[in-house]
C-alpha cells in the first residue's frame, strides 16, 4: 500500500505530481491511499509514502482530462483523488476514453466538475460585501460565504480582478482571503460572526453587477430558482424572502412554477439594461471613432452563441452584428448547415468598429490584445445571461476571447473546448477570411470546410440536448 499525501484539499499540483509518479511506477489504483495532511497515515502504520514526483518524467494525458481534474480536485467528495487517479491509469492505456460519454467513471467525474463550476459561479454571483472601518480610517469590505466545495482559492483571482482597487476580505469556514489593493494574503477559516452585520454595500455591488442582478432583485420566483436558500440571509434583496414564504408553501410552489417565466423576463430586462450601459462604454479608446457600440443579439435562451471579431463598416452603421458581406456569407453557410440563425445569439469579441481611414474608405483594422481584454467584460456579462451550451468562435480574435488566451485556428479547430463556465466551445474560421481568399478554388474548399464545421456543431448540440 502507498500513501499519497496532499498539502491541502485543493492541492491540484500535488495531486498531479503524485499521480504521475505513481502511474510511472505502475502502481495500481487500489494500492494507493490518498490523504490530505496526515489525516490517515497514522492508521496505516508501515505503508510506504508515494514517491516524490521527478521533474524529468515523460508523461502525456489528453488535455481535457487535465482541465477536468483541475475542477474535480476542488470537489468535496473524499474519493475524488482516487477516482481521478484510476481514470488517469485507464487513460494512459486508452487515451480515446476521454471522449466516451457512456463511460460511467468519466460521467461521474464530469458531474463532479459541473458541481464545482456551479459553486464557483455561485460564489461570484451571491457573495456580498459589508463595510468595515479600519483603524487607519480606510474602509475594508468584508463578505461571508459558505461554499459547497473547495473553491475559494480557485476563485481568488476573479475577486482580485473585479475589486482590484478596494481592500477586501472574504471569510469562509475553511479559509479567508485578504486583499489590500496590492497583495493577497490567506488566513484561517472564520465564522459568520466574524463578518460585520448590517446592510451590504449596494453601490459596490451595483457598479459591477447591476445589469445582471438588479432585475432579479424584485423577482422572488427567479431568486428561488437561481439562488440556494443558504445564501438568502447574506443578501439585502432577500431580507424579505423568509417573510414572504414563511408558512406559505402554496405560494412558494406557485412561485417556483412560475419562475421559468420570471427568469426569462428578468433576463430580457437585464440584457436590455446591459446593452444600454454598453452604449456608453469607455473601457478602451475604440469608442472614439466608431459610430456606436454594436451589442450582441438573438434569443437569450438560445443554445448556441456565435462570436465574431468586431463589427465591420456596415455593422457599425446599422448597430447590428453580421449584417454586411461577411454576415451574408455567414447566413448562407448557416443555412447550408441547417442552423437557424434566428435561434442563435450572435455577438462579437470586440463591440466597436476599429478601422483606418483611407480617403473616404474605412479599412478594417484588427483589435489588439488590450482592446479584446477591455471588451471581455461585456462578453462575460452576455455569457452570464445566456449561458450557452455551445459557443462557436469565428476566427482567432473570437477564439482568444472565448478561451482567454491567444491561440491559432489550426491548433484549436475541430475539437471541443471546455469553457470556464461549463459550456462547450468550438473554433472555426471567420467568414471574412473566406471573402479575402484570392483563389476561387481555394475559397470554395475553405467554404465547404466552414460549412462542415457548422454541421458538426449542429450535431453536437443535438447530441447534448
Ligand atoms: N465581422 C465580425 O466579426 N463581426 C461582425 O459583426 C461583422 C463582421
CSV table of C-alpha atoms in Angstrom, one decimal, residues 278-285 287 352 378:
chain,number,residue,atom,x,y,z
A,278,UNK,CA,-22.7,49.3,-23.3
A,279,UNK,CA,-23.7,52.2,-25.4
A,280,UNK,CA,-21.6,54.5,-23.2
A,281,UNK,CA,-18.7,52.1,-22.9
A,282,UNK,CA,-15.3,53.9,-22.5
A,283,UNK,CA,-13.3,50.9,-21.5
A,284,UNK,CA,-10.9,51.3,-24.4
A,285,UNK,CA,-10.3,54.1,-26.9
A,287,UNK,CA,-15.5,54.2,-28.8
A,352,UNK,CA,-16.7,48.8,-31.5
A,378,UNK,CA,-19.3,42.7,-21.9
